[in-house]
């Protein structure tokens, strides 16, 4: 806390360490701060409530209710279940994805699985749920995720990973320093410095079939500093994708400088500032985090959302994207922008609010279309209010220039300001609906502000930067074959790019091919392209122990606290 002699944050941290070691380390061969309960206590503080369960048929359990940290993207209240594995030893965290109900009972019995039960449960898990039910352990039953099926289990698993990864996130130093720099502001005056936002997010394929995560982020306000007759600031945007365990799969940081003249400031004040961006993304279910910081005012806003990128094995439809404006002649050959599909540039609404009496546009993307669907399939748009159809249009896919890119102008003539529902349905050649998407639309009689768009250009289709980003994600996700393939393409397209070469070498090492990894890196070293001492990373894998020791010693001289490297040195010695 500024202005005090004490370091309150440090004092509280050491108080928690001491409490955890004393309370959770009894009878254990290691410190209490290294137990699951100790780590959670140190990271999040004392629980608001603890419910303890002791039963002859169930293992000892504790259900903690904890105050979350919204500034870190957490809910305001969290619940975590701890249990003694096998009924003895230390309490460990129950994860509904990694664990199952039979872990929570001493003597499970068989039960009859039902269709709505999670697929990975067996008859013993079902029987364990019956034991928990008979003992009236309803809160524990809820924590297993059985009642809410897969969605709750996935959300809980992601939440647990995020909470446990907060102290040691795999992030760049700049990102960590930025968070630390703002942490006192977040903790002390969160309601003052945090600003709200609105977002629109969609996963769309480019012309080559690569999925891109498109998003527009609209901060509640943009503060500027004044220098003479100029108004300036710099926005820093950090995007992160993580898997269900909380491990970082991809991270990207960009800076957007704003330098406005007085007349431009007036336009911005009368408009909604909107930041557009997109990144290629590999298939999977990811936790998306976006942090926007105003480096001048120290204001920040954040977005957290789970996204799913599917690799369709049949026809698929994107969610509806609604827009007030559409530009149908965007350049498709050069670099593109977010929410551009071919020659179509969308300016999506972030809240689906449109002026009454003015038409708007609905966009969706169709993938995996068969020849029959392209030839005889049809799409129907219906706008309804209070469950009654008020406007509709039906078109065959042949009527669109690209059957997979559907854009339709939605008429709202004669409709009053209110909330409506827009539905799009795809029918096959027999007229049977096979896919559908729906969203709410609100018409308003109030003036809707204009938009001020900031959008950095994206690499064009086929650019090696896209292969590098996809390969990096695949490598971090453990998909080694896909990583080697994508990173090889990037490195071959730009043989003088050190970052691409190192990425490719990392993938080859993961694929257990150190000799080829060295072949990739050596030309750069010999040509002095790196501009610094480039220590090889392949010696140990090739059995060259002396060279490995020399490289590791140099690494420790630069960064001493690398326990894994110290262990490898001792191993070789």
Coordinates of N, CA, C and O in Angstrom, one line a residue, residues 484-546:
X484 N 5.2 -30.4 -36.1 CA 6.4 -30.6 -37.0 C 6.0 -30.2 -38.4 O 6.7 -29.5 -39.1
X485 N 4.8 -30.6 -38.8 CA 4.3 -30.3 -40.2 C 4.2 -28.8 -40.4 O 4.7 -28.2 -41.4
X486 N 3.5 -28.1 -39.5 CA 3.2 -26.6 -39.7 C 4.5 -25.8 -39.5 O 4.8 -24.9 -40.3
X487 N 5.3 -26.1 -38.5 CA 6.5 -25.4 -38.3 C 7.6 -25.6 -39.4 O 8.4 -24.7 -39.7
X488 N 7.6 -26.8 -40.0 CA 8.5 -27.1 -41.1 C 8.1 -26.2 -42.3 O 9.0 -25.6 -42.9
X489 N 6.8 -26.0 -42.5 CA 6.4 -25.1 -43.6 C 6.8 -23.7 -43.4 O 7.3 -23.0 -44.3
X490 N 6.6 -23.2 -42.1 CA 7.0 -21.9 -41.8 C 8.5 -21.7 -42.0 O 9.0 -20.7 -42.6
X491 N 9.3 -22.6 -41.5 CA 10.8 -22.5 -41.5 C 11.3 -22.6 -43.0 O 12.3 -21.9 -43.3
X492 N 10.7 -23.4 -43.8 CA 11.2 -23.5 -45.2 C 10.8 -22.3 -46.0 O 11.5 -21.9 -46.9
X493 N 9.6 -21.7 -45.7 CA 9.2 -20.5 -46.4 C 10.1 -19.3 -46.1 O 10.3 -18.4 -46.9
X494 N 10.6 -19.3 -44.8 CA 11.4 -18.1 -44.4 C 12.7 -18.7 -43.7 O 12.8 -18.7 -42.5
X495 N 13.6 -19.2 -44.5 CA 14.8 -19.9 -43.9 C 15.7 -19.0 -43.1 O 16.5 -19.5 -42.3
X496 N 15.6 -17.7 -43.3 CA 16.4 -16.8 -42.5 C 15.8 -16.3 -41.2 O 16.3 -15.5 -40.5
X497 N 14.6 -16.8 -40.9 CA 13.8 -16.3 -39.7 C 14.2 -17.2 -38.5 O 14.0 -18.4 -38.5
X498 N 14.9 -16.6 -37.6 CA 15.4 -17.3 -36.4 C 14.3 -17.9 -35.6 O 14.3 -19.0 -35.1
X499 N 13.2 -17.1 -35.4 CA 12.1 -17.6 -34.6 C 11.5 -18.8 -35.2 O 11.2 -19.8 -34.4
X500 N 11.3 -18.8 -36.5 CA 10.7 -20.0 -37.1 C 11.6 -21.2 -37.0 O 11.2 -22.3 -36.8
X501 N 12.9 -21.0 -37.2 CA 13.9 -22.1 -37.1 C 13.9 -22.7 -35.7 O 13.9 -23.9 -35.6
X502 N 13.9 -21.8 -34.7 CA 13.9 -22.4 -33.3 C 12.6 -23.1 -33.0 O 12.6 -24.2 -32.4
X503 N 11.5 -22.6 -33.5 CA 10.2 -23.3 -33.3 C 10.2 -24.6 -33.9 O 9.8 -25.6 -33.3
X504 N 10.8 -24.7 -35.2 CA 10.8 -26.0 -35.9 C 11.8 -27.0 -35.1 O 11.5 -28.2 -34.9
X505 N 12.9 -26.4 -34.6 CA 13.8 -27.3 -33.9 C 13.2 -27.8 -32.6 O 13.4 -29.0 -32.2
X506 N 12.4 -27.0 -31.9 CA 11.7 -27.4 -30.7 C 10.8 -28.6 -31.0 O 10.7 -29.5 -30.3
X507 N 10.1 -28.4 -32.1 CA 9.1 -29.5 -32.5 C 9.9 -30.8 -32.8 O 9.5 -31.9 -32.5
X508 N 11.0 -30.7 -33.5 CA 11.8 -31.9 -33.8 C 12.4 -32.5 -32.6 O 12.5 -33.8 -32.5
X509 N 12.8 -31.7 -31.6 CA 13.2 -32.3 -30.3 C 12.1 -33.1 -29.6 O 12.3 -34.1 -29.1
X510 N 10.9 -32.5 -29.7 CA 9.8 -33.1 -29.1 C 9.4 -34.4 -29.8 O 8.9 -35.4 -29.2
X511 N 9.8 -34.5 -31.1 CA 9.5 -35.7 -31.9 C 10.7 -36.6 -31.8 O 10.8 -37.6 -32.6
X512 N 11.7 -36.4 -30.9 CA 12.8 -37.3 -30.7 C 13.7 -37.3 -31.9 O 14.2 -38.4 -32.3
X513 N 13.9 -36.2 -32.6 CA 14.8 -36.1 -33.8 C 15.8 -35.0 -33.5 O 15.8 -34.0 -34.3
X514 N 16.7 -35.2 -32.5 CA 17.7 -34.1 -32.2 C 18.7 -33.8 -33.4 O 19.1 -32.7 -33.5
X515 N 19.0 -34.8 -34.1 CA 20.0 -34.6 -35.2 C 19.5 -33.7 -36.2 O 20.2 -32.8 -36.7
X516 N 18.2 -33.9 -36.6 CA 17.6 -33.0 -37.6 C 17.4 -31.6 -37.0 O 17.6 -30.6 -37.7
X517 N 17.1 -31.5 -35.7 CA 17.0 -30.2 -35.1 C 18.3 -29.4 -35.1 O 18.3 -28.2 -35.4
X518 N 19.4 -30.1 -34.9 CA 20.7 -29.4 -35.0 C 21.0 -29.0 -36.5 O 21.5 -27.9 -36.7
X519 N 20.6 -29.8 -37.4 CA 20.8 -29.5 -38.8 C 20.0 -28.2 -39.2 O 20.5 -27.4 -40.0
X520 N 18.9 -28.0 -38.5 CA 18.1 -26.8 -38.8 C 18.8 -25.5 -38.2 O 18.8 -24.5 -38.8
X521 N 19.4 -25.7 -37.0 CA 19.9 -24.5 -36.3 C 21.4 -24.2 -36.8 O 21.7 -23.0 -36.8
X522 N 22.2 -25.2 -37.1 CA 23.6 -24.9 -37.4 C 23.8 -23.9 -38.5 O 24.7 -23.0 -38.4
X523 N 23.1 -23.9 -39.6 CA 23.3 -22.9 -40.6 C 23.2 -21.5 -40.1 O 23.9 -20.6 -40.5
X524 N 22.3 -21.3 -39.2 CA 22.1 -19.9 -38.6 C 23.3 -19.5 -37.8 O 23.7 -18.4 -37.8
X525 N 23.8 -20.5 -37.0 CA 24.9 -20.2 -36.1 C 26.2 -19.9 -37.0 O 26.9 -19.0 -36.7
X526 N 26.4 -20.8 -38.0 CA 27.6 -20.6 -38.8 C 27.6 -19.3 -39.6 O 28.6 -18.7 -39.9
X527 N 26.4 -18.9 -40.0 CA 26.2 -17.7 -40.8 C 26.2 -16.4 -39.9 O 26.0 -15.3 -40.4
X528 N 26.3 -16.7 -38.5 CA 26.2 -15.6 -37.6 C 24.9 -14.8 -37.7 O 24.8 -13.6 -37.4
X529 N 23.8 -15.5 -38.1 CA 22.5 -14.8 -38.3 C 21.9 -14.4 -37.0 O 21.2 -13.4 -36.9
X530 N 22.2 -15.1 -35.9 CA 21.6 -14.9 -34.7 C 22.0 -13.6 -34.0 O 21.3 -12.9 -33.4
X531 N 23.3 -13.2 -34.3 CA 23.8 -12.0 -33.7 C 24.1 -12.1 -32.2 O 24.3 -11.1 -31.5
X532 N 24.1 -13.3 -31.7 CA 24.5 -13.5 -30.3 C 25.0 -15.0 -30.2 O 24.9 -15.8 -31.1
X533 N 25.6 -15.3 -29.0 CA 26.1 -16.7 -28.8 C 24.9 -17.6 -28.8 O 24.0 -17.6 -27.9
X534 N 24.9 -18.5 -29.8 CA 23.8 -19.4 -30.0 C 24.2 -20.8 -29.5 O 25.0 -21.5 -30.1
X535 N 23.8 -21.2 -28.2 CA 24.2 -22.4 -27.6 C 23.2 -23.5 -28.0 O 22.0 -23.4 -27.9
X536 N 23.8 -24.6 -28.6 CA 23.0 -25.7 -29.1 C 22.2 -26.4 -27.9 O 22.6 -26.5 -26.8
X537 N 21.0 -26.9 -28.3 CA 20.1 -27.5 -27.3 C 20.0 -29.0 -27.5 O 19.2 -29.6 -26.9
X538 N 20.8 -29.5 -28.4 CA 20.6 -30.9 -28.8 C 21.7 -31.8 -28.3 O 21.6 -33.0 -28.4
X539 N 22.7 -31.3 -27.6 CA 23.9 -32.1 -27.2 C 23.5 -33.3 -26.4 O 24.0 -34.4 -26.6
X540 N 22.7 -33.1 -25.4 CA 22.4 -34.2 -24.4 C 21.7 -35.3 -25.1 O 21.9 -36.5 -24.9
X541 N 20.7 -34.9 -26.0 CA 20.0 -36.0 -26.7 C 20.9 -36.8 -27.7 O 20.7 -37.9 -28.0
X542 N 22.0 -36.1 -28.1 CA 22.9 -36.8 -29.0 C 24.1 -37.5 -28.3 O 25.0 -38.1 -28.9
X543 N 24.0 -37.5 -26.9 CA 25.0 -38.1 -26.1 C 26.3 -37.3 -26.0 O 27.3 -37.9 -25.5
X544 N 26.4 -36.1 -26.4 CA 27.6 -35.2 -26.3 C 27.6 -34.5 -25.0 O 27.2 -33.3 -24.8
X545 N 28.0 -35.3 -23.9 CA 27.8 -34.8 -22.6 C 28.6 -33.5 -22.2 O 28.1 -32.6 -21.5
X546 N 29.9 -33.5 -22.7 CA 30.7 -32.3 -22.4 C 30.1 -31.0 -23.0 O 30.1 -30.0 -22.3

